[in-house]
C-alpha positions as a printed Julia matrix, in Angstrom:
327×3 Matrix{Float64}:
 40.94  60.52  -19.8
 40.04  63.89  -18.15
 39.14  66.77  -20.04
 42.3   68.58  -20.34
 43.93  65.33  -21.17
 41.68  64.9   -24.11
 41.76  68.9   -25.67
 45.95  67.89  -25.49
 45.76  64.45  -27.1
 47.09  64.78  -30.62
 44.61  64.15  -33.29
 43.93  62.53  -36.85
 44.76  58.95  -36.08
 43.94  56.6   -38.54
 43.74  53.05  -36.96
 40.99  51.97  -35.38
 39.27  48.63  -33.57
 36.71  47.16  -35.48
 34.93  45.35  -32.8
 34.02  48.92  -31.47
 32.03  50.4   -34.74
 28.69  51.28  -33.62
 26.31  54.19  -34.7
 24.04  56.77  -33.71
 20.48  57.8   -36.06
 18.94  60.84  -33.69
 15.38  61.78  -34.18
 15.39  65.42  -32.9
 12.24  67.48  -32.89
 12.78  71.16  -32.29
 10.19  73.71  -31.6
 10.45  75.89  -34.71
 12.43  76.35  -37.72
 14.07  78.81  -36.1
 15.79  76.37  -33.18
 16.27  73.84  -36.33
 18.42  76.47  -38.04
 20.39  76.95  -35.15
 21.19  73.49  -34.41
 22.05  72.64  -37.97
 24.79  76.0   -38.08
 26.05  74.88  -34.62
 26.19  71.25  -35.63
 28.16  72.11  -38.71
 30.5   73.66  -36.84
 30.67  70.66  -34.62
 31.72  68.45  -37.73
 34.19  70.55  -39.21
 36.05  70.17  -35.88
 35.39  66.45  -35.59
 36.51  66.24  -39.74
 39.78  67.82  -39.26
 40.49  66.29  -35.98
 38.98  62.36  -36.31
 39.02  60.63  -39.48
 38.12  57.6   -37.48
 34.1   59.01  -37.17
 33.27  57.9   -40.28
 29.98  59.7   -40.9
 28.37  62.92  -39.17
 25.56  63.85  -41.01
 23.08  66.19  -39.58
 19.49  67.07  -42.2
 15.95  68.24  -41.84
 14.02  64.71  -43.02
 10.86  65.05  -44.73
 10.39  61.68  -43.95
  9.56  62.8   -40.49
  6.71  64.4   -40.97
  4.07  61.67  -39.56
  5.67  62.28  -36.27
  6.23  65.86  -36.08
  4.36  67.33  -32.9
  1.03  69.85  -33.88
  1.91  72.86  -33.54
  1.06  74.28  -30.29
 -2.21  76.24  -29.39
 -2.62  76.29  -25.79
 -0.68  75.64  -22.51
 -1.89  72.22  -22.72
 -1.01  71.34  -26.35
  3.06  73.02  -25.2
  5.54  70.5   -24.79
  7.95  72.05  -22.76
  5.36  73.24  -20.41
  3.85  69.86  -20.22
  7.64  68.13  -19.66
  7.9   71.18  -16.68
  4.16  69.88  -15.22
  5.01  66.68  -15.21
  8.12  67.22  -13.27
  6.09  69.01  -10.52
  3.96  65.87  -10.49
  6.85  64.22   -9.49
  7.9   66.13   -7.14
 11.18  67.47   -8.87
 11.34  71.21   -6.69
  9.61  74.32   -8.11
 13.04  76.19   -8.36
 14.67  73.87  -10.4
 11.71  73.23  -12.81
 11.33  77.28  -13.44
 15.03  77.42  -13.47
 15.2   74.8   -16.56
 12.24  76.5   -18.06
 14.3   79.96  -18.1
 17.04  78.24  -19.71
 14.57  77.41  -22.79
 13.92  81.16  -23.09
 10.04  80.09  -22.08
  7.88  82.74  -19.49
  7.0   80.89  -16.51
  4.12  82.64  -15.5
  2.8   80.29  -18.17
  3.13  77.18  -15.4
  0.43  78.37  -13.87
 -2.27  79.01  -16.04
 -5.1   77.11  -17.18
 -4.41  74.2   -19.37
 -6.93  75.98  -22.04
 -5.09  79.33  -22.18
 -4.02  80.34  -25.5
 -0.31  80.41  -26.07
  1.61  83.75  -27.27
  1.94  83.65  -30.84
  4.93  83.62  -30.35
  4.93  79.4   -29.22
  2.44  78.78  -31.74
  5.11  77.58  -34.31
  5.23  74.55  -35.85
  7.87  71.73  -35.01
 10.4   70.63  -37.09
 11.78  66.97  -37.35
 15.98  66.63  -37.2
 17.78  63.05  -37.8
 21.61  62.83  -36.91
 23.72  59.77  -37.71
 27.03  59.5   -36.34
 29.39  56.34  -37.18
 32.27  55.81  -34.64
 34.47  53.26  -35.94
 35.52  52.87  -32.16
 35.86  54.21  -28.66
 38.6   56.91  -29.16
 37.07  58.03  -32.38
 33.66  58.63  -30.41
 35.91  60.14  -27.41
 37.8   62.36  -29.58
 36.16  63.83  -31.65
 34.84  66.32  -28.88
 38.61  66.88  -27.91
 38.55  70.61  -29.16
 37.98  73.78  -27.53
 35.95  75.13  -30.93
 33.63  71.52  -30.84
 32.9   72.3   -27.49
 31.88  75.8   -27.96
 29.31  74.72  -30.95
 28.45  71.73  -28.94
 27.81  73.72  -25.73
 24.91  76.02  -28.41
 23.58  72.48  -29.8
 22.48  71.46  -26.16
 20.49  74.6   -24.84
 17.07  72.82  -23.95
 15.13  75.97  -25.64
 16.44  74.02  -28.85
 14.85  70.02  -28.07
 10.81  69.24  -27.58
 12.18  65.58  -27.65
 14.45  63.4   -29.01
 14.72  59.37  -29.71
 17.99  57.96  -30.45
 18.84  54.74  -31.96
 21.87  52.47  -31.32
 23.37  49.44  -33.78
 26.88  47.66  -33.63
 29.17  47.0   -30.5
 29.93  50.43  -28.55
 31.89  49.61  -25.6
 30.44  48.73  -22.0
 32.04  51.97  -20.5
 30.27  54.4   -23.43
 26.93  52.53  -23.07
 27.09  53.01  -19.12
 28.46  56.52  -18.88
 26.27  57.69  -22.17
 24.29  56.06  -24.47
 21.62  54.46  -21.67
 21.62  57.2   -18.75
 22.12  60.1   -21.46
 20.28  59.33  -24.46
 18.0   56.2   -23.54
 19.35  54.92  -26.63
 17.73  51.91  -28.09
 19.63  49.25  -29.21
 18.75  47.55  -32.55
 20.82  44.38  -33.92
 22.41  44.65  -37.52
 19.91  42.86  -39.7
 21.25  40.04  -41.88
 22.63  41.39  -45.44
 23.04  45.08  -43.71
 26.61  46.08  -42.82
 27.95  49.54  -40.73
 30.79  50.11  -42.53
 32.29  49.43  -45.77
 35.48  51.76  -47.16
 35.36  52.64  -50.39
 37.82  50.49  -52.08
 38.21  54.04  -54.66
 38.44  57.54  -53.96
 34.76  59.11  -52.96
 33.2   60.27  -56.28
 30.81  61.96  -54.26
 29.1   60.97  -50.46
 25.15  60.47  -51.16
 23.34  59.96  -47.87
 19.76  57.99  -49.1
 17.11  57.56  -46.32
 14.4   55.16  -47.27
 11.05  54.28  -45.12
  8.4   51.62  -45.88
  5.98  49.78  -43.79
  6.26  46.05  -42.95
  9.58  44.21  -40.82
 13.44  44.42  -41.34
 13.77  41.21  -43.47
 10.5   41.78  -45.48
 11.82  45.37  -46.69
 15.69  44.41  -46.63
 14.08  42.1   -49.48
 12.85  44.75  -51.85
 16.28  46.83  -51.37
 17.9   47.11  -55.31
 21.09  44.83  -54.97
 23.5   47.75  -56.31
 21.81  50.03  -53.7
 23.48  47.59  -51.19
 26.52  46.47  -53.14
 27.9   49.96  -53.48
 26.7   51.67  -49.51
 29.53  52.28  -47.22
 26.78  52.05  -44.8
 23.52  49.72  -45.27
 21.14  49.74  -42.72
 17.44  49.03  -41.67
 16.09  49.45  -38.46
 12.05  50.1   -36.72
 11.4   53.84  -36.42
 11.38  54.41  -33.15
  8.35  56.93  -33.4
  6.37  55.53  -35.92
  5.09  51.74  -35.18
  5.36  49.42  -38.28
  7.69  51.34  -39.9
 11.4   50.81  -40.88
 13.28  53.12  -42.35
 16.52  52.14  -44.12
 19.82  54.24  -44.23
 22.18  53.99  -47.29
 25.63  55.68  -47.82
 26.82  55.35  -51.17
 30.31  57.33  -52.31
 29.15  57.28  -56.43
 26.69  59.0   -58.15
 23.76  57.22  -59.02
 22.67  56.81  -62.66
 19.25  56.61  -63.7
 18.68  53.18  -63.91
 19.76  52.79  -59.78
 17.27  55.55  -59.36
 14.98  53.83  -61.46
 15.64  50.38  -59.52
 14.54  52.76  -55.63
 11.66  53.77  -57.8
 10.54  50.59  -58.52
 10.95  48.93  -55.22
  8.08  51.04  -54.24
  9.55  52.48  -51.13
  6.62  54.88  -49.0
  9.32  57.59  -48.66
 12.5   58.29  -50.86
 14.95  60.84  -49.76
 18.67  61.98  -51.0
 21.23  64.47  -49.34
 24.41  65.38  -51.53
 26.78  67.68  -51.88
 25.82  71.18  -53.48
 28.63  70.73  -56.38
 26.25  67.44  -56.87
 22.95  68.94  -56.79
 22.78  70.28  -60.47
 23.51  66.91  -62.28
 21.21  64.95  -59.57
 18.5   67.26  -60.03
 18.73  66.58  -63.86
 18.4   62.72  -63.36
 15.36  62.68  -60.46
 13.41  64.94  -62.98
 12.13  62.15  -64.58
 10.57  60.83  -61.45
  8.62  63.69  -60.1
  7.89  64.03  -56.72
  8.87  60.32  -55.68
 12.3   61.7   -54.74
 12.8   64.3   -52.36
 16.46  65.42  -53.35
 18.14  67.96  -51.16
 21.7   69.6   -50.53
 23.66  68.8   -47.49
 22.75  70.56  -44.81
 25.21  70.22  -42.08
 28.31  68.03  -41.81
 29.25  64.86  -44.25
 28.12  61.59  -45.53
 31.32  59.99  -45.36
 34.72  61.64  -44.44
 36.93  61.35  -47.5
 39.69  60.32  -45.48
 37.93  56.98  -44.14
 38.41  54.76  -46.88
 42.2   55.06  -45.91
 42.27  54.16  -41.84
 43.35  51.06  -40.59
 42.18  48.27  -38.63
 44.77  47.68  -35.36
């Protein structure tokens, strides 16, 4: 479908195929708080066009992780410790032409003069900011959801701020379920070297809520150990009641899995209590602001073993997904 086919395609279908559900967990690391900010306003925008126009993209969920912070890049002190200027060396090394690698370097609002000094040289205070660590998840419940959903001329405009390199020191994207061959081909491996990761036994991608959403928690959890040895440890009702259960290796950190839960209730002390006691390395919740209040009350209790935190950009779980169909 070209482009002008797709902006023209009518929207807000509601049937899907299941053997296409596959989704995306993005580790993004952006050069300063400042680029984070800006992707997280541009993605929002993003996913208000993709929740009006595909019901069908179950989650799009864009946060600042704490739980990042092991593999957050130093920040920067010298030419040498840059990593756009050390991306732009390298692709002299390899012989990509001069032009084009001062060209892209423009592009991410970076002096090039700065190519050519010694490794050593201080950087402008201005690049000595410290990175900051983005996830994304995305769940496509098939093909035309993930195709549609960019079918808009205002999801194109955000999208078209969201990809300005000035914004990306890196990224490492993660892949489970069954995109199709054409997506994988066309995107996921030349675009996004996406690694693909099996669905663990007892872990499931999607799940609609058999009621209306009470709410649309997003819980990221991280332990060291394997898949099975931590899917073990996970509190039954934690897994009973996600839309979306999922454990997968970090793809930055080695030994380290970090489970993904999507829950549409709120939780109650005593399922909070249950995370707690499972002894998790990392414990992190996103909710809706209306939610924060009443959360906030029941994490109290636990301290600092909870890092609870409004939704920053996008949704958990569209409240319209409980109600598509398979074809």
């Amino acid at each position: 479908m070209s482009l002008r086919e797709l902006l023209k395609e009518p929207k807000g279908k509601m049937i899907y195929r299941r053997d296409q559900i596959f989704l995306l967990h993005v580790f993004w690391e952006a050069p300063d708080i400042t680029a984070a900010r800006i992707l997280l306003e541009a993605l929002g925008r993003c996913a208000k066009a993709t929740h009006r126009d595909t019901p069908c993209v179950a989650t799009y969920h864009f946060r600042i992780c704490s739980l990042s912070s092991a593999v957050i890049s130093q920040e920067p002190k010298t030419v040498r410790e840059h990593a756009q200027l050390q991306a732009a060396l390298k692709k002299l090394k390899f012989g990509v032409p001069r032009s084009a690698v001062l060209a892209d370097l423009r592009r991410r609002a970076i002096d090039t003069y700065l190519l050519d000094l010694d490794q050593e040289t201080p950087l402008p205070n201005h690049m000595q900011q410290t990175p900051v660590m983005l996830e994304f998840t995305e769940l496509y419940l098939d093909e035309r959801a993930f195709y549609e959903h960019a079918g808009s001329k205002d999801y194109l405009d955000a999208y078209g701020e969201v990809m300005q390199p000035k914004l990306m020191n890196r990224q490492a994207t993660v892949c489970v379920g069954s995109p199709t061959a054409e997506i994988k081909e066309k995107i996921l491996d030349p675009m996004l070297k996406a690694i693909s990761q099996p669905i663990p036994e007892g872990c499931h991608l999607w799940r609609a809520p058999k009621t209306a959403p009470e709410t649309s928690l997003f819980i990221s959890l991280e332990a060291p150990g394997t898949v099975d040895g931590v899917m073990q440890t996970l509190p039954l009702g934690l897994l009973e009641n996600s839309t979306t259960c999922l454990a997968f290796p970090h793809p930055l950190l080695h030994g380290r899995i970090r489970i993904i839960c999507i829950i549409t209730k709120l939780l109650c002390e005593d399922e909070l209590q249950a995370i707690i006691d499972a002894r998790f390395e990392g414990v992190e919740i996103h909710c809706p602001e209306e939610h924060l209040e009443i959360l906030s009350q029941k994490v109290a209790k636990f301290g600092s073993m909870v890092d609870l935190r409004a939704t920053q950009s996008g949704y958990a779980v569209h409240e319209s997904a409980g109600l598509v169909k398979q074809e």
